[in-house]
């Protein structure tokens, strides 16, 4: 695993050296935190040591296409450039690049499925149990880290609208992950991040999120800004809905 990490740092260094600004550094840091979160979730799930290593490797490689995407398009928005999950699979397959990260071919299908599907709204039905486990694990870790970035205000949103659009807010109130295709305004991106909670697959991940308290921190960050009364009310409503949802999930499994 240490070798895979080194390989990743070597690969991304060439992009760092292109002088594309801090975007590349942010994605490297995100990737390393996601890798650690994958390890943490895998440990809490009491997976085997081989599976814990595989979880870390999946976390390390999930966003491998972000660097090429940014180099080509100077954006991380897939809809304006390229699907970074699909591009990641291509990058890893080209010249058998994946072998630099794992000598063992037996993990390829899991790794490639994780990379391809981690950014999709739904996972396909035909995944094996193992593929599904690791896809969900990485998706959970990815979401926890994005919520962390919102909580520490690393993601700043221009307030282009006074409140969440009705359609988006209704989906949130139904305790659903917001579908990106109905996103209308920049403020709606905040709603999307809150909706991540409803898509967390494992209670172990939910526990981490609750312990870290990112949702409350994120809501507070925005409430401290000069936001409209309506958005404040929407955020408070969401705070309660999310608290109840988390509590219910915790009770369901124990
Ligand atoms: Fe990603």
PDB file of C-alpha atoms and ligand atoms in Angstrom:
ATOM      1  CA  UNK A   1       0.000   0.000   0.000  1.00  0.00           C
ATOM      2  CA  UNK A   2       2.887   2.323   0.782  1.00  0.00           C
ATOM      3  CA  UNK A   3       4.140   1.736  -2.750  1.00  0.00           C
ATOM      4  CA  UNK A   4       0.740   2.544  -4.219  1.00  0.00           C
ATOM      5  CA  UNK A   5       0.676   5.785  -2.248  1.00  0.00           C
ATOM      6  CA  UNK A   6       4.122   6.704  -3.562  1.00  0.00           C
ATOM      7  CA  UNK A   7       3.006   5.856  -7.086  1.00  0.00           C
ATOM      8  CA  UNK A   8      -0.019   8.137  -6.656  1.00  0.00           C
ATOM      9  CA  UNK A   9       2.150  10.995  -5.408  1.00  0.00           C
ATOM     10  CA  UNK A  10       4.543  10.561  -8.342  1.00  0.00           C
ATOM     11  CA  UNK A  11       1.652  10.551 -10.815  1.00  0.00           C
ATOM     12  CA  UNK A  12       0.001  13.640  -9.348  1.00  0.00           C
ATOM     13  CA  UNK A  13       3.284  15.503  -9.015  1.00  0.00           C
ATOM     14  CA  UNK A  14       3.471  15.908 -12.784  1.00  0.00           C
ATOM     15  CA  UNK A  15       0.098  17.688 -12.609  1.00  0.00           C
ATOM     16  CA  UNK A  16       1.177  19.804  -9.638  1.00  0.00           C
ATOM     17  CA  UNK A  17       4.154  20.919 -11.714  1.00  0.00           C
ATOM     18  CA  UNK A  18       1.930  22.166 -14.527  1.00  0.00           C
ATOM     19  CA  UNK A  19       1.090  25.223 -12.442  1.00  0.00           C
ATOM     20  CA  UNK A  20      -2.665  24.755 -12.590  1.00  0.00           C
ATOM     21  CA  UNK A  21      -3.152  26.476  -9.248  1.00  0.00           C
ATOM     22  CA  UNK A  22      -4.289  25.053  -5.960  1.00  0.00           C
ATOM     23  CA  UNK A  23      -7.016  22.848  -7.471  1.00  0.00           C
ATOM     24  CA  UNK A  24      -4.644  19.918  -7.955  1.00  0.00           C
ATOM     25  CA  UNK A  25      -3.321  20.149  -4.409  1.00  0.00           C
ATOM     26  CA  UNK A  26      -6.892  20.197  -3.050  1.00  0.00           C
ATOM     27  CA  UNK A  27      -7.712  16.990  -4.910  1.00  0.00           C
ATOM     28  CA  UNK A  28      -4.549  15.274  -3.716  1.00  0.00           C
ATOM     29  CA  UNK A  29      -5.421  16.178  -0.121  1.00  0.00           C
ATOM     30  CA  UNK A  30      -9.041  15.080  -0.628  1.00  0.00           C
ATOM     31  CA  UNK A  31      -7.864  11.736  -1.998  1.00  0.00           C
ATOM     32  CA  UNK A  32      -5.538  11.055   0.941  1.00  0.00           C
ATOM     33  CA  UNK A  33      -8.272  11.919   3.451  1.00  0.00           C
ATOM     34  CA  UNK A  34     -10.749   9.673   1.605  1.00  0.00           C
ATOM     35  CA  UNK A  35      -8.181   6.875   1.725  1.00  0.00           C
ATOM     36  CA  UNK A  36      -7.910   7.268   5.498  1.00  0.00           C
ATOM     37  CA  UNK A  37     -11.693   7.376   5.868  1.00  0.00           C
ATOM     38  CA  UNK A  38     -11.964   4.178   3.811  1.00  0.00           C
ATOM     39  CA  UNK A  39      -9.566   2.545   6.226  1.00  0.00           C
ATOM     40  CA  UNK A  40     -11.551   3.801   9.218  1.00  0.00           C
ATOM     41  CA  UNK A  41     -14.885   2.559   7.841  1.00  0.00           C
ATOM     42  CA  UNK A  42     -13.347  -0.791   6.859  1.00  0.00           C
ATOM     43  CA  UNK A  43     -11.904  -1.221  10.360  1.00  0.00           C
ATOM     44  CA  UNK A  44     -15.216  -0.385  12.001  1.00  0.00           C
ATOM     45  CA  UNK A  45     -16.881  -2.892   9.694  1.00  0.00           C
ATOM     46  CA  UNK A  46     -14.331  -5.417  10.950  1.00  0.00           C
ATOM     47  CA  UNK A  47     -13.196  -6.357   7.460  1.00  0.00           C
ATOM     48  CA  UNK A  48     -10.124  -8.576   7.032  1.00  0.00           C
ATOM     49  CA  UNK A  49      -6.697  -6.963   6.777  1.00  0.00           C
ATOM     50  CA  UNK A  50      -6.618  -7.739   3.045  1.00  0.00           C
ATOM     51  CA  UNK A  51      -9.982  -6.024   2.629  1.00  0.00           C
ATOM     52  CA  UNK A  52      -8.839  -3.027   4.657  1.00  0.00           C
ATOM     53  CA  UNK A  53      -5.895  -2.658   2.270  1.00  0.00           C
ATOM     54  CA  UNK A  54      -8.225  -2.955  -0.714  1.00  0.00           C
ATOM     55  CA  UNK A  55     -10.523  -0.305   0.777  1.00  0.00           C
ATOM     56  CA  UNK A  56      -7.558   2.058   1.084  1.00  0.00           C
ATOM     57  CA  UNK A  57      -6.467   1.346  -2.470  1.00  0.00           C
ATOM     58  CA  UNK A  58      -9.980   2.045  -3.773  1.00  0.00           C
ATOM     59  CA  UNK A  59      -9.991   5.333  -1.869  1.00  0.00           C
ATOM     60  CA  UNK A  60      -6.591   6.236  -3.281  1.00  0.00           C
ATOM     61  CA  UNK A  61      -7.690   5.591  -6.864  1.00  0.00           C
ATOM     62  CA  UNK A  62     -11.333   6.725  -6.850  1.00  0.00           C
ATOM     63  CA  UNK A  63     -10.576  10.229  -8.167  1.00  0.00           C
ATOM     64  CA  UNK A  64      -7.560   9.337 -10.294  1.00  0.00           C
ATOM     65  CA  UNK A  65      -9.135  11.089 -13.303  1.00  0.00           C
ATOM     66  CA  UNK A  66      -9.534  14.430 -11.530  1.00  0.00           C
ATOM     67  CA  UNK A  67      -6.014  15.513 -12.489  1.00  0.00           C
ATOM     68  CA  UNK A  68      -6.376  14.779 -16.184  1.00  0.00           C
ATOM     69  CA  UNK A  69      -9.877  16.262 -16.124  1.00  0.00           C
ATOM     70  CA  UNK A  70      -8.592  19.520 -14.668  1.00  0.00           C
ATOM     71  CA  UNK A  71      -5.642  19.648 -17.025  1.00  0.00           C
ATOM     72  CA  UNK A  72      -7.911  19.245 -20.046  1.00  0.00           C
ATOM     73  CA  UNK A  73     -10.917  21.317 -18.986  1.00  0.00           C
ATOM     74  CA  UNK A  74      -9.876  23.421 -15.948  1.00  0.00           C
ATOM     75  CA  UNK A  75     -13.028  22.314 -14.152  1.00  0.00           C
ATOM     76  CA  UNK A  76     -14.180  19.511 -11.868  1.00  0.00           C
ATOM     77  CA  UNK A  77     -17.777  19.773 -13.053  1.00  0.00           C
ATOM     78  CA  UNK A  78     -18.449  16.573 -14.976  1.00  0.00           C
ATOM     79  CA  UNK A  79     -21.457  17.935 -16.846  1.00  0.00           C
ATOM     80  CA  UNK A  80     -19.256  20.680 -18.302  1.00  0.00           C
ATOM     81  CA  UNK A  81     -16.349  18.391 -19.143  1.00  0.00           C
ATOM     82  CA  UNK A  82     -16.180  14.620 -18.846  1.00  0.00           C
ATOM     83  CA  UNK A  83     -17.455  11.908 -16.487  1.00  0.00           C
ATOM     84  CA  UNK A  84     -14.464  11.495 -14.174  1.00  0.00           C
ATOM     85  CA  UNK A  85     -15.524   7.996 -13.104  1.00  0.00           C
ATOM     86  CA  UNK A  86     -15.495   6.714 -16.673  1.00  0.00           C
ATOM     87  CA  UNK A  87     -12.276   8.571 -17.454  1.00  0.00           C
ATOM     88  CA  UNK A  88     -10.653   7.025 -14.373  1.00  0.00           C
ATOM     89  CA  UNK A  89     -11.334   3.519 -15.664  1.00  0.00           C
ATOM     90  CA  UNK A  90      -9.773   4.434 -18.977  1.00  0.00           C
ATOM     91  CA  UNK A  91      -6.668   5.894 -17.322  1.00  0.00           C
ATOM     92  CA  UNK A  92      -6.170   2.805 -15.153  1.00  0.00           C
ATOM     93  CA  UNK A  93      -6.654   0.420 -18.072  1.00  0.00           C
ATOM     94  CA  UNK A  94      -4.389   2.294 -20.491  1.00  0.00           C
ATOM     95  CA  UNK A  95      -0.969   0.623 -20.614  1.00  0.00           C
ATOM     96  CA  UNK A  96      -2.118  -1.444 -17.615  1.00  0.00           C
ATOM     97  CA  UNK A  97      -1.471   1.574 -15.371  1.00  0.00           C
ATOM     98  CA  UNK A  98      -3.458  -0.210 -12.641  1.00  0.00           C
ATOM     99  CA  UNK A  99      -0.541  -2.687 -12.180  1.00  0.00           C
ATOM    100  CA  UNK A 100       1.566   0.126 -10.734  1.00  0.00           C
ATOM    101  CA  UNK A 101      -0.838   0.244  -7.806  1.00  0.00           C
ATOM    102  CA  UNK A 102      -1.618  -3.411  -7.317  1.00  0.00           C
ATOM    103  CA  UNK A 103       0.399  -6.389  -8.435  1.00  0.00           C
ATOM    104  CA  UNK A 104      -2.627  -8.618  -7.966  1.00  0.00           C
ATOM    105  CA  UNK A 105      -5.107  -8.828 -10.819  1.00  0.00           C
ATOM    106  CA  UNK A 106      -7.754 -10.318  -8.572  1.00  0.00           C
ATOM    107  CA  UNK A 107      -8.672  -6.880  -7.202  1.00  0.00           C
ATOM    108  CA  UNK A 108      -9.061  -5.223 -10.614  1.00  0.00           C
ATOM    109  CA  UNK A 109     -12.796  -5.687 -11.016  1.00  0.00           C
ATOM    110  CA  UNK A 110     -13.529  -4.186  -7.588  1.00  0.00           C
ATOM    111  CA  UNK A 111     -11.180  -1.238  -8.131  1.00  0.00           C
ATOM    112  CA  UNK A 112     -12.491  -0.473 -11.624  1.00  0.00           C
ATOM    113  CA  UNK A 113     -16.132  -0.697 -10.507  1.00  0.00           C
ATOM    114  CA  UNK A 114     -15.455   1.659  -7.601  1.00  0.00           C
ATOM    115  CA  UNK A 115     -13.743   4.193  -9.856  1.00  0.00           C
ATOM    116  CA  UNK A 116     -16.492   4.003 -12.473  1.00  0.00           C
ATOM    117  CA  UNK A 117     -19.496   4.163 -10.153  1.00  0.00           C
ATOM    118  CA  UNK A 118     -18.386   6.290  -7.195  1.00  0.00           C
ATOM    119  CA  UNK A 119     -19.757   9.420  -8.873  1.00  0.00           C
ATOM    120  CA  UNK A 120     -22.989   7.944 -10.226  1.00  0.00           C
ATOM    121  CA  UNK A 121     -26.393   8.679  -8.703  1.00  0.00           C
ATOM    122  CA  UNK A 122     -27.252   4.984  -8.422  1.00  0.00           C
ATOM    123  CA  UNK A 123     -25.153   1.828  -8.421  1.00  0.00           C
ATOM    124  CA  UNK A 124     -26.038  -0.705 -11.126  1.00  0.00           C
ATOM    125  CA  UNK A 125     -27.979  -3.782 -10.023  1.00  0.00           C
ATOM    126  CA  UNK A 126     -25.546  -6.345 -11.411  1.00  0.00           C
ATOM    127  CA  UNK A 127     -22.595  -5.715  -9.074  1.00  0.00           C
ATOM    128  CA  UNK A 128     -21.244  -8.620  -7.045  1.00  0.00           C
ATOM    129  CA  UNK A 129     -21.613  -8.425  -3.254  1.00  0.00           C
ATOM    130  CA  UNK A 130     -17.956  -7.535  -2.941  1.00  0.00           C
ATOM    131  CA  UNK A 131     -18.050  -4.860  -5.649  1.00  0.00           C
ATOM    132  CA  UNK A 132     -21.117  -3.318  -4.028  1.00  0.00           C
ATOM    133  CA  UNK A 133     -19.474  -3.310  -0.597  1.00  0.00           C
ATOM    134  CA  UNK A 134     -16.424  -1.391  -1.811  1.00  0.00           C
ATOM    135  CA  UNK A 135     -18.435   0.980  -4.023  1.00  0.00           C
ATOM    136  CA  UNK A 136     -20.579   1.906  -1.027  1.00  0.00           C
ATOM    137  CA  UNK A 137     -17.572   2.201   1.237  1.00  0.00           C
ATOM    138  CA  UNK A 138     -15.796   4.667  -1.040  1.00  0.00           C
ATOM    139  CA  UNK A 139     -18.991   6.613  -1.724  1.00  0.00           C
ATOM    140  CA  UNK A 140     -19.498   7.002   2.022  1.00  0.00           C
ATOM    141  CA  UNK A 141     -15.902   8.118   2.607  1.00  0.00           C
ATOM    142  CA  UNK A 142     -16.112  10.559  -0.319  1.00  0.00           C
ATOM    143  CA  UNK A 143     -19.308  12.117   1.023  1.00  0.00           C
ATOM    144  CA  UNK A 144     -17.933  12.458   4.558  1.00  0.00           C
ATOM    145  CA  UNK A 145     -14.932  14.321   3.186  1.00  0.00           C
ATOM    146  CA  UNK A 146     -17.033  16.643   1.040  1.00  0.00           C
ATOM    147  CA  UNK A 147     -19.139  17.483   4.102  1.00  0.00           C
ATOM    148  CA  UNK A 148     -15.900  18.158   5.982  1.00  0.00           C
ATOM    149  CA  UNK A 149     -14.890  20.632   3.274  1.00  0.00           C
ATOM    150  CA  UNK A 150     -18.215  22.423   3.605  1.00  0.00           C
ATOM    151  CA  UNK A 151     -17.918  22.427   7.394  1.00  0.00           C
ATOM    152  CA  UNK A 152     -14.486  24.088   7.340  1.00  0.00           C
ATOM    153  CA  UNK A 153     -15.690  26.478   4.636  1.00  0.00           C
ATOM    154  CA  UNK A 154     -13.246  25.224   2.060  1.00  0.00           C
ATOM    155  CA  UNK A 155     -16.177  25.204  -0.365  1.00  0.00           C
ATOM    156  CA  UNK A 156     -17.489  28.715  -0.720  1.00  0.00           C
ATOM    157  CA  UNK A 157     -20.736  29.285  -2.500  1.00  0.00           C
ATOM    158  CA  UNK A 158     -21.840  32.532  -4.049  1.00  0.00           C
ATOM    159  CA  UNK A 159     -25.348  33.184  -2.754  1.00  0.00           C
ATOM    160  CA  UNK A 160     -27.026  33.588  -6.100  1.00  0.00           C
ATOM    161  CA  UNK A 161     -30.476  32.823  -4.764  1.00  0.00           C
ATOM    162  CA  UNK A 162     -32.222  33.625  -1.491  1.00  0.00           C
ATOM    163  CA  UNK A 163     -33.249  30.070  -0.712  1.00  0.00           C
ATOM    164  CA  UNK A 164     -33.247  26.478  -1.937  1.00  0.00           C
ATOM    165  CA  UNK A 165     -35.440  25.981  -4.969  1.00  0.00           C
ATOM    166  CA  UNK A 166     -38.757  24.276  -4.157  1.00  0.00           C
ATOM    167  CA  UNK A 167     -38.078  21.061  -6.060  1.00  0.00           C
ATOM    168  CA  UNK A 168     -34.695  20.545  -4.435  1.00  0.00           C
ATOM    169  CA  UNK A 169     -35.961  21.330  -0.941  1.00  0.00           C
ATOM    170  CA  UNK A 170     -38.906  18.941  -1.377  1.00  0.00           C
ATOM    171  CA  UNK A 171     -36.553  16.128  -2.294  1.00  0.00           C
ATOM    172  CA  UNK A 172     -34.485  16.850   0.813  1.00  0.00           C
ATOM    173  CA  UNK A 173     -37.573  16.814   3.018  1.00  0.00           C
ATOM    174  CA  UNK A 174     -38.362  13.351   1.690  1.00  0.00           C
ATOM    175  CA  UNK A 175     -34.954  12.255   3.025  1.00  0.00           C
ATOM    176  CA  UNK A 176     -33.585  11.669  -0.437  1.00  0.00           C
ATOM    177  CA  UNK A 177     -30.256  12.323  -2.068  1.00  0.00           C
ATOM    178  CA  UNK A 178     -30.860  15.285  -4.353  1.00  0.00           C
ATOM    179  CA  UNK A 179     -30.589  14.422  -8.008  1.00  0.00           C
ATOM    180  CA  UNK A 180     -28.021  16.748  -9.576  1.00  0.00           C
ATOM    181  CA  UNK A 181     -30.120  17.077 -12.698  1.00  0.00           C
ATOM    182  CA  UNK A 182     -32.744  19.137 -10.823  1.00  0.00           C
ATOM    183  CA  UNK A 183     -30.130  21.507  -9.428  1.00  0.00           C
ATOM    184  CA  UNK A 184     -30.991  25.075 -10.357  1.00  0.00           C
ATOM    185  CA  UNK A 185     -28.868  27.526  -8.396  1.00  0.00           C
ATOM    186  CA  UNK A 186     -25.520  27.656  -6.642  1.00  0.00           C
ATOM    187  CA  UNK A 187     -27.308  27.702  -3.291  1.00  0.00           C
ATOM    188  CA  UNK A 188     -28.871  24.378  -4.269  1.00  0.00           C
ATOM    189  CA  UNK A 189     -25.383  22.868  -4.138  1.00  0.00           C
ATOM    190  CA  UNK A 190     -25.537  23.337  -0.401  1.00  0.00           C
ATOM    191  CA  UNK A 191     -28.784  21.351  -0.390  1.00  0.00           C
ATOM    192  CA  UNK A 192     -27.091  18.603  -2.361  1.00  0.00           C
ATOM    193  CA  UNK A 193     -24.370  18.315   0.233  1.00  0.00           C
ATOM    194  CA  UNK A 194     -26.914  18.059   3.067  1.00  0.00           C
ATOM    195  CA  UNK A 195     -28.736  15.369   1.100  1.00  0.00           C
ATOM    196  CA  UNK A 196     -25.567  13.244   1.104  1.00  0.00           C
ATOM    197  CA  UNK A 197     -26.573  12.099   4.578  1.00  0.00           C
ATOM    198  CA  UNK A 198     -29.545  10.226   3.133  1.00  0.00           C
ATOM    199  CA  UNK A 199     -27.284   8.284   0.794  1.00  0.00           C
ATOM    200  CA  UNK A 200     -24.811   7.056   3.425  1.00  0.00           C
ATOM    201  CA  UNK A 201     -24.817   3.285   3.087  1.00  0.00           C
ATOM    202  CA  UNK A 202     -23.311   2.065   6.356  1.00  0.00           C
ATOM    203  CA  UNK A 203     -24.145   2.949   9.932  1.00  0.00           C
ATOM    204  CA  UNK A 204     -20.399   2.846  10.650  1.00  0.00           C
ATOM    205  CA  UNK A 205     -20.009   5.775   8.237  1.00  0.00           C
ATOM    206  CA  UNK A 206     -22.996   7.521   9.785  1.00  0.00           C
ATOM    207  CA  UNK A 207     -21.335   7.137  13.194  1.00  0.00           C
ATOM    208  CA  UNK A 208     -18.201   8.852  11.909  1.00  0.00           C
ATOM    209  CA  UNK A 209     -20.260  11.672  10.436  1.00  0.00           C
ATOM    210  CA  UNK A 210     -22.156  12.126  13.687  1.00  0.00           C
ATOM    211  CA  UNK A 211     -19.003  12.049  15.801  1.00  0.00           C
ATOM    212  CA  UNK A 212     -17.383  14.680  13.597  1.00  0.00           C
ATOM    213  CA  UNK A 213     -20.559  16.812  13.649  1.00  0.00           C
ATOM    214  CA  UNK A 214     -19.942  18.149  10.131  1.00  0.00           C
ATOM    215  CA  UNK A 215     -23.617  18.727   9.332  1.00  0.00           C
ATOM    216  CA  UNK A 216     -24.197  21.063  12.262  1.00  0.00           C
ATOM    217  CA  UNK A 217     -20.912  22.819  11.568  1.00  0.00           C
ATOM    218  CA  UNK A 218     -21.834  23.287   7.925  1.00  0.00           C
ATOM    219  CA  UNK A 219     -25.252  24.714   8.784  1.00  0.00           C
ATOM    220  CA  UNK A 220     -23.654  27.087  11.287  1.00  0.00           C
ATOM    221  CA  UNK A 221     -21.089  28.288   8.756  1.00  0.00           C
ATOM    222  CA  UNK A 222     -23.908  29.374   6.473  1.00  0.00           C
ATOM    223  CA  UNK A 223     -26.119  30.771   9.190  1.00  0.00           C
ATOM    224  CA  UNK A 224     -23.289  33.079  10.202  1.00  0.00           C
ATOM    225  CA  UNK A 225     -23.345  34.570   6.736  1.00  0.00           C
ATOM    226  CA  UNK A 226     -25.908  37.177   5.878  1.00  0.00           C
ATOM    227  CA  UNK A 227     -28.466  34.741   4.510  1.00  0.00           C
ATOM    228  CA  UNK A 228     -32.164  35.301   3.968  1.00  0.00           C
ATOM    229  CA  UNK A 229     -34.788  34.474   6.584  1.00  0.00           C
ATOM    230  CA  UNK A 230     -36.212  31.835   4.290  1.00  0.00           C
ATOM    231  CA  UNK A 231     -32.896  30.029   3.824  1.00  0.00           C
ATOM    232  CA  UNK A 232     -32.299  30.166   7.568  1.00  0.00           C
ATOM    233  CA  UNK A 233     -35.674  28.513   8.133  1.00  0.00           C
ATOM    234  CA  UNK A 234     -34.940  25.880   5.519  1.00  0.00           C
ATOM    235  CA  UNK A 235     -31.573  25.120   7.125  1.00  0.00           C
ATOM    236  CA  UNK A 236     -33.126  24.793  10.581  1.00  0.00           C
ATOM    237  CA  UNK A 237     -35.808  22.505   9.200  1.00  0.00           C
ATOM    238  CA  UNK A 238     -33.098  20.377   7.596  1.00  0.00           C
ATOM    239  CA  UNK A 239     -31.045  20.304  10.786  1.00  0.00           C
ATOM    240  CA  UNK A 240     -33.973  18.659  12.595  1.00  0.00           C
ATOM    241  CA  UNK A 241     -34.848  16.299   9.750  1.00  0.00           C
ATOM    242  CA  UNK A 242     -31.225  15.143   9.527  1.00  0.00           C
ATOM    243  CA  UNK A 243     -30.883  14.743  13.304  1.00  0.00           C
ATOM    244  CA  UNK A 244     -33.994  12.581  13.404  1.00  0.00           C
ATOM    245  CA  UNK A 245     -32.867  10.589  10.396  1.00  0.00           C
ATOM    246  CA  UNK A 246     -29.465   9.872  11.939  1.00  0.00           C
ATOM    247  CA  UNK A 247     -31.047   8.859  15.221  1.00  0.00           C
ATOM    248  CA  UNK A 248     -33.472   6.541  13.455  1.00  0.00           C
ATOM    249  CA  UNK A 249     -30.670   4.933  11.431  1.00  0.00           C
ATOM    250  CA  UNK A 250     -28.644   4.374  14.601  1.00  0.00           C
ATOM    251  CA  UNK A 251     -31.620   2.750  16.335  1.00  0.00           C
ATOM    252  CA  UNK A 252     -32.475   0.602  13.318  1.00  0.00           C
ATOM    253  CA  UNK A 253     -29.196  -1.256  13.290  1.00  0.00           C
ATOM    254  CA  UNK A 254     -28.558  -1.837  16.961  1.00  0.00           C
TER     255      UNK A 254
HETATM  256 FE1  LIG B   1     -14.881  11.665  -7.445  1.00  0.00          FE
END
